[in-house]
Short mmCIF file of C-alpha atoms in Angstrom, two decimals:
data_model
loop_
_atom_site.label_atom_id
_atom_site.label_comp_id
_atom_site.label_asym_id
_atom_site.label_seq_id
_atom_site.Cartn_x
_atom_site.Cartn_y
_atom_site.Cartn_z
CA MET A 10 -17.48 -68.88 -24.47
CA SER A 11 -20.28 -69.64 -22.18
CA ASP A 12 -23.85 -69.58 -23.59
CA ALA A 13 -24.96 -67.87 -20.40
CA PRO A 14 -27.00 -64.67 -21.54
CA THR A 15 -25.32 -61.41 -21.13
CA ALA A 16 -28.19 -59.31 -22.47
CA ASP A 17 -31.39 -58.76 -20.73
CA ALA A 18 -33.96 -61.42 -22.23
CA ALA A 19 -36.92 -59.12 -21.39
CA GLY A 20 -35.15 -56.36 -23.28
CA LEU A 21 -34.34 -58.38 -26.19
CA ALA A 22 -37.96 -59.18 -26.45
CA ALA A 23 -38.84 -55.49 -25.95
CA ARG A 24 -36.68 -54.71 -29.10
CA ARG A 25 -37.97 -57.47 -31.20
CA ASP A 26 -41.56 -56.52 -30.34
CA GLU A 27 -40.93 -52.91 -30.83
CA PHE A 28 -40.31 -53.66 -34.50
CA LEU A 29 -43.14 -56.18 -34.95
CA GLY A 30 -45.40 -53.64 -33.62
CA LYS A 31 -44.79 -51.09 -36.29
CA LEU A 32 -45.49 -53.93 -39.16
CA GLY A 33 -48.80 -52.64 -40.73
CA SER A 34 -48.27 -49.04 -39.91
CA GLY A 35 -46.59 -48.20 -43.11
CA LEU A 36 -43.41 -49.16 -45.14
CA LEU A 37 -40.40 -49.88 -42.99
CA VAL A 38 -36.57 -49.42 -43.62
CA MET A 39 -33.83 -51.73 -42.43
CA GLY A 40 -30.55 -49.87 -42.66
CA ILE A 41 -27.69 -51.94 -43.85
CA VAL A 42 -24.30 -51.96 -41.89
CA ASN A 43 -21.63 -53.99 -43.54
CA MET A 44 -18.69 -54.98 -41.09
CA THR A 45 -16.91 -56.57 -43.88
CA PRO A 46 -14.00 -56.05 -46.06
CA ASP A 47 -15.47 -57.41 -49.14
CA SER A 48 -19.39 -56.38 -49.53
CA PHE A 49 -20.22 -55.37 -53.04
CA SER A 50 -21.27 -51.84 -52.31
CA ASP A 51 -19.66 -50.40 -49.22
CA GLY A 52 -16.97 -53.35 -48.34
CA GLY A 53 -14.37 -52.00 -45.74
CA LEU A 54 -16.21 -48.75 -45.06
CA PHE A 55 -17.62 -49.89 -41.62
CA GLU A 56 -15.27 -52.47 -40.58
CA THR A 57 -14.38 -50.59 -37.21
CA ALA A 58 -16.65 -50.40 -34.43
CA GLN A 59 -16.90 -46.69 -34.33
CA ALA A 60 -17.61 -46.36 -38.14
CA ALA A 61 -20.36 -49.06 -37.77
CA LEU A 62 -21.99 -47.25 -34.81
CA GLU A 63 -21.97 -43.93 -36.72
CA GLN A 64 -23.68 -45.60 -39.76
CA ALA A 65 -26.12 -47.29 -37.72
CA ARG A 66 -26.92 -43.91 -35.89
CA ARG A 67 -27.10 -42.02 -39.40
CA HIS A 68 -29.77 -44.80 -40.54
CA VAL A 69 -31.81 -44.35 -37.55
CA GLY A 70 -31.73 -40.73 -37.64
CA GLU A 71 -32.76 -40.77 -41.26
CA GLY A 72 -35.88 -42.68 -40.31
CA ALA A 73 -34.83 -46.55 -40.34
CA ALA A 74 -36.99 -48.75 -38.13
CA ILE A 75 -34.28 -51.30 -37.63
CA VAL A 76 -30.54 -51.80 -38.48
CA ASP A 77 -29.14 -54.97 -40.11
CA VAL A 78 -25.30 -55.75 -39.07
CA GLY A 79 -23.57 -58.11 -41.17
CA ALA A 80 -20.02 -59.49 -40.68
CA GLU A 81 -19.73 -61.99 -43.89
CA SER A 82 -20.41 -60.97 -47.17
CA THR A 83 -23.13 -62.82 -49.32
CA ARG A 84 -22.41 -61.23 -52.57
CA PRO A 85 -21.75 -63.60 -55.57
CA GLY A 86 -18.58 -65.01 -55.49
CA HIS A 87 -17.95 -64.21 -51.81
CA THR A 88 -15.35 -66.24 -49.69
CA PRO A 89 -17.30 -67.97 -46.71
CA VAL A 90 -15.75 -67.10 -43.25
CA PRO A 91 -15.74 -69.46 -40.30
CA ALA A 92 -18.08 -68.43 -37.24
CA ASP A 93 -15.12 -67.34 -34.99
CA VAL A 94 -14.07 -64.82 -37.71
CA GLU A 95 -17.71 -63.60 -38.23
CA GLN A 96 -18.00 -63.30 -34.21
CA ALA A 97 -14.76 -61.47 -33.97
CA ARG A 98 -15.93 -58.77 -36.42
CA LEU A 99 -18.97 -58.29 -34.47
CA THR A 100 -17.65 -58.46 -30.97
CA PRO A 101 -16.23 -54.76 -30.67
CA ALA A 102 -19.47 -53.32 -32.09
CA LEU A 103 -22.68 -55.24 -31.51
CA ARG A 104 -23.23 -54.37 -27.99
CA ARG A 105 -22.61 -50.93 -28.61
CA LEU A 106 -24.91 -50.79 -31.48
CA VAL A 107 -27.68 -52.20 -29.47
CA GLU A 108 -27.30 -49.82 -26.59
CA ALA A 109 -26.68 -46.66 -28.58
CA CYS A 110 -28.16 -46.68 -32.05
CA GLY A 111 -31.77 -46.21 -30.80
CA ALA A 112 -33.29 -48.93 -32.97
CA PRO A 113 -33.48 -52.76 -32.76
CA VAL A 114 -30.53 -54.69 -34.36
CA SER A 115 -30.71 -57.65 -36.60
CA VAL A 116 -27.76 -59.60 -37.21
CA ASP A 117 -27.21 -61.03 -40.92
CA THR A 118 -25.78 -64.61 -40.39
CA SER A 119 -26.61 -68.32 -41.40
CA LYS A 120 -24.84 -69.73 -38.23
CA ALA A 121 -26.37 -70.71 -35.27
CA SER A 122 -23.40 -69.95 -32.91
CA VAL A 123 -23.29 -66.35 -34.40
CA ALA A 124 -27.00 -66.05 -33.82
CA ARG A 125 -26.68 -66.97 -30.14
CA PHE A 126 -23.87 -64.73 -29.44
CA ALA A 127 -25.85 -61.92 -31.17
CA ALA A 128 -28.88 -62.63 -28.72
CA ARG A 129 -26.49 -62.75 -25.72
CA GLU A 130 -25.34 -59.15 -27.12
CA GLY A 131 -28.87 -58.15 -27.36
CA ALA A 132 -29.69 -58.36 -31.15
CA ALA A 133 -33.58 -58.76 -31.55
CA PHE A 134 -33.66 -60.34 -34.99
CA VAL A 135 -31.42 -62.96 -37.19
CA ASN A 136 -31.62 -62.42 -40.90
CA ASP A 137 -30.71 -65.90 -42.32
CA VAL A 138 -29.96 -65.93 -46.20
CA TRP A 139 -30.48 -69.69 -46.02
CA GLY A 140 -34.07 -69.62 -44.51
CA LEU A 141 -33.08 -71.89 -41.58
CA GLN A 142 -32.08 -74.65 -43.93
CA ARG A 143 -28.51 -74.36 -43.93
CA ASP A 144 -27.35 -74.82 -40.20
CA PRO A 145 -29.66 -77.39 -38.64
CA ASP A 146 -29.15 -75.83 -35.36
CA MET A 147 -30.26 -72.46 -36.52
CA ALA A 148 -34.03 -72.74 -35.88
CA PRO A 149 -33.24 -74.17 -32.42
CA ALA A 150 -31.21 -71.10 -31.77
CA VAL A 151 -33.79 -68.68 -32.61
CA ALA A 152 -36.40 -70.53 -30.91
CA GLU A 153 -34.08 -70.75 -27.57
CA THR A 154 -33.21 -66.98 -27.70
CA GLY A 155 -36.63 -65.58 -28.44
CA MET A 156 -35.25 -63.56 -31.40
CA GLY A 157 -37.25 -62.81 -34.71
CA VAL A 158 -36.00 -64.12 -37.88
CA VAL A 159 -35.89 -63.09 -41.48
CA VAL A 160 -36.34 -66.47 -43.52
CA MET A 161 -34.95 -65.68 -46.98
CA HIS A 162 -35.43 -67.82 -50.12
CA ASN A 163 -32.09 -69.14 -51.62
CA ARG A 164 -30.38 -71.95 -53.91
CA ASP A 165 -27.05 -73.37 -54.39
CA ASP A 166 -27.73 -73.61 -58.06
CA ILE A 167 -29.22 -71.39 -60.80
CA ASP A 168 -31.63 -73.07 -63.08
CA PRO A 169 -33.17 -70.91 -65.70
CA ALA A 170 -36.00 -73.49 -66.17
CA ARG A 171 -37.09 -73.15 -62.60
CA ASP A 172 -40.39 -71.70 -61.72
CA VAL A 173 -38.95 -69.35 -59.29
CA VAL A 174 -42.39 -68.22 -57.62
CA ASP A 175 -43.29 -71.87 -57.17
CA ASP A 176 -39.83 -72.62 -56.02
CA MET A 177 -40.17 -69.88 -53.33
CA ARG A 178 -43.32 -71.31 -52.00
CA ARG A 179 -42.00 -74.77 -51.83
CA PHE A 180 -38.88 -73.39 -50.18
CA PHE A 181 -40.88 -71.38 -47.56
CA ASP A 182 -43.20 -74.30 -46.84
CA VAL A 183 -40.02 -76.11 -45.68
CA SER A 184 -38.71 -73.39 -43.54
CA LEU A 185 -41.95 -72.69 -42.02
CA ASP A 186 -42.19 -76.46 -41.11
CA ILE A 187 -38.61 -76.48 -39.65
CA ALA A 188 -39.52 -73.14 -37.65
CA ALA A 189 -42.79 -74.68 -36.19
CA ARG A 190 -41.13 -77.84 -35.30
CA ALA A 191 -38.47 -75.88 -33.47
CA GLY A 192 -41.07 -73.82 -31.50
CA ILE A 193 -40.48 -70.51 -33.29
CA ALA A 194 -43.68 -68.44 -33.08
CA ARG A 195 -45.06 -67.64 -36.39
CA GLU A 196 -45.66 -63.92 -35.48
CA ARG A 197 -41.75 -63.58 -35.09
CA ILE A 198 -41.06 -64.51 -38.82
CA ILE A 199 -40.38 -62.56 -41.84
CA LEU A 200 -40.28 -63.74 -45.34
CA ASP A 201 -37.67 -62.44 -47.90
CA PRO A 202 -37.81 -63.67 -51.73
CA GLY A 203 -33.92 -63.58 -51.80
CA ILE A 204 -33.45 -61.08 -54.80
CA GLY A 205 -29.96 -61.82 -56.34
CA PHE A 206 -29.65 -65.24 -54.69
CA GLY A 207 -29.78 -68.50 -56.60
CA LYS A 208 -31.69 -66.78 -59.58
CA THR A 209 -31.12 -65.59 -63.09
CA ARG A 210 -31.63 -61.75 -63.73
CA GLN A 211 -35.09 -62.78 -65.31
CA GLN A 212 -35.88 -64.94 -62.22
CA ASN A 213 -35.02 -62.06 -59.77
CA PHE A 214 -37.86 -59.97 -61.67
CA GLU A 215 -40.10 -62.67 -61.71
CA ALA A 216 -39.78 -63.08 -57.88
CA LEU A 217 -40.63 -59.52 -57.44
CA ALA A 218 -43.42 -59.63 -59.76
CA GLY A 219 -44.76 -62.60 -58.13
CA LEU A 220 -44.59 -61.51 -54.32
CA PRO A 221 -48.65 -61.44 -54.23
CA ALA A 222 -48.26 -65.26 -54.25
CA LEU A 223 -46.68 -65.14 -50.79
CA ALA A 224 -49.71 -63.22 -49.45
CA PRO A 225 -51.40 -66.55 -48.11
CA TYR A 226 -48.76 -66.91 -45.77
CA GLY A 227 -50.15 -64.02 -43.86
CA LEU A 228 -46.51 -62.84 -43.01
CA PRO A 229 -44.49 -59.64 -43.50
CA ILE A 230 -42.35 -59.67 -46.73
CA LEU A 231 -38.64 -57.97 -46.73
CA VAL A 232 -37.15 -57.19 -49.96
CA GLY A 233 -33.38 -56.70 -50.07
CA LEU A 234 -32.25 -55.22 -53.77
CA SER A 235 -30.40 -52.32 -52.58
CA ARG A 236 -27.92 -51.35 -55.33
CA LYS A 237 -27.64 -54.93 -56.89
CA SER A 238 -26.10 -55.52 -60.07
CA LEU A 239 -29.40 -56.66 -61.70
CA LEU A 240 -30.48 -53.04 -61.62
CA ARG A 241 -27.28 -51.85 -63.32
CA GLU A 242 -28.67 -51.99 -66.80
CA LEU A 243 -32.01 -50.08 -65.89
CA ALA A 244 -30.14 -47.33 -64.01
CA PRO A 245 -29.96 -44.11 -66.01
CA ASP A 246 -26.63 -42.74 -67.32
CA GLY A 247 -24.45 -41.79 -64.53
CA SER A 248 -22.87 -38.91 -66.68
CA THR A 249 -26.17 -37.31 -66.85
CA ALA A 250 -27.98 -38.28 -63.51
CA ARG A 251 -27.60 -35.76 -60.50
CA VAL A 252 -27.96 -38.50 -57.99
CA GLU A 253 -26.30 -41.91 -57.83
CA PRO A 254 -27.90 -43.96 -60.84
CA ARG A 255 -28.47 -47.24 -58.83
CA LEU A 256 -30.19 -45.22 -56.08
CA ILE A 257 -32.73 -44.03 -58.57
CA ALA A 258 -33.19 -47.78 -59.90
CA THR A 259 -33.26 -49.05 -56.23
CA ILE A 260 -35.99 -46.73 -55.14
CA ALA A 261 -38.19 -47.56 -58.33
CA ALA A 262 -37.61 -51.28 -57.81
CA ASN A 263 -38.70 -51.09 -54.02
CA LEU A 264 -41.42 -48.98 -54.73
CA ALA A 265 -42.74 -51.64 -57.50
CA ALA A 266 -42.21 -54.37 -54.53
CA ALA A 267 -44.24 -52.31 -52.35
CA ALA A 268 -47.01 -52.10 -54.51
CA ARG A 269 -46.93 -55.89 -54.68
CA GLY A 270 -47.03 -56.57 -50.99
CA ALA A 271 -43.58 -56.10 -49.83
CA THR A 272 -43.45 -53.96 -46.21
CA ILE A 273 -39.89 -54.01 -45.15
CA PHE A 274 -36.83 -52.92 -47.20
CA ARG A 275 -33.41 -53.45 -46.68
CA VAL A 276 -31.35 -50.63 -47.92
CA HIS A 277 -28.06 -48.78 -47.89
CA ASP A 278 -29.97 -45.21 -48.24
CA ALA A 279 -32.30 -44.84 -45.45
CA ALA A 280 -33.44 -41.02 -45.92
CA GLU A 281 -34.05 -41.21 -49.67
CA HIS A 282 -36.32 -44.49 -49.31
CA VAL A 283 -38.02 -42.98 -46.30
CA ALA A 284 -38.88 -39.90 -48.21
CA ALA A 285 -40.23 -42.03 -50.94
CA PHE A 286 -42.34 -44.35 -48.81
CA ARG A 287 -43.99 -41.34 -47.22
CA VAL A 288 -45.39 -40.49 -50.44
CA PHE A 289 -46.39 -44.03 -51.38
CA ASP A 290 -48.11 -44.48 -47.84
CA ALA A 291 -49.99 -41.28 -48.34
CA VAL A 292 -51.33 -42.37 -51.84
CA ALA A 293 -52.21 -46.08 -50.65
CA ARG A 294 -54.13 -44.83 -47.74
CA ALA A 295 -56.07 -42.31 -49.65
#
């Protein structure tokens, strides 16, 4: 496939800046659309282009400021897929999502070729769970396309002895140096502590509690912990709860993250989070 752009570069930049311009105005929701057969929460539900489009529209209608589309599961124990499979899953839907869902679109990928494809289809952001450190061509791809990027902390191994907050800072120092050398403008970068990735259960909570340590970077912080297994033990008994137990735990954890400086939240349930964040913002501004 040719690398010639098929999406208007000015339009991509406008969608990117539309989202970046909202930062600082309150807590923002990123709605998840998994076009995968094996994602931990909703695998197989949104594989078709029509189902993905309907879910994206639902998120936006409920108040999501951006939609994050993924075509490869990154859950623990997932089976990696090659770039051509990931791109084939996205091809029927991505441009339709960009044109019709009414919000900027991010693509959840760690592969530079998929990121370039996403930019050609009009996606405004790439969400890289390896923080520009897995595919050496990812940072140049982000710089060349003008996309914004979510840089997530991750590790191949889990070491209970690791100081996870210190490790996040060292990891982000490397990622930001890679970004700067590639020519990615700093104002297009968002940091993600990578809850559920390369961490013990305790380290996941330490990472959330340690979010203020990321404040000196002066960059927006995204948290993605929606429905994750570390919340299962904290969720109320499903036999008595009147709403889905892990939704309650997710909202509580996201509000705790917001109190520590997170401003963007990658979630499966947009409406409930928008409502909770409206109250949080009102209290914070008062």
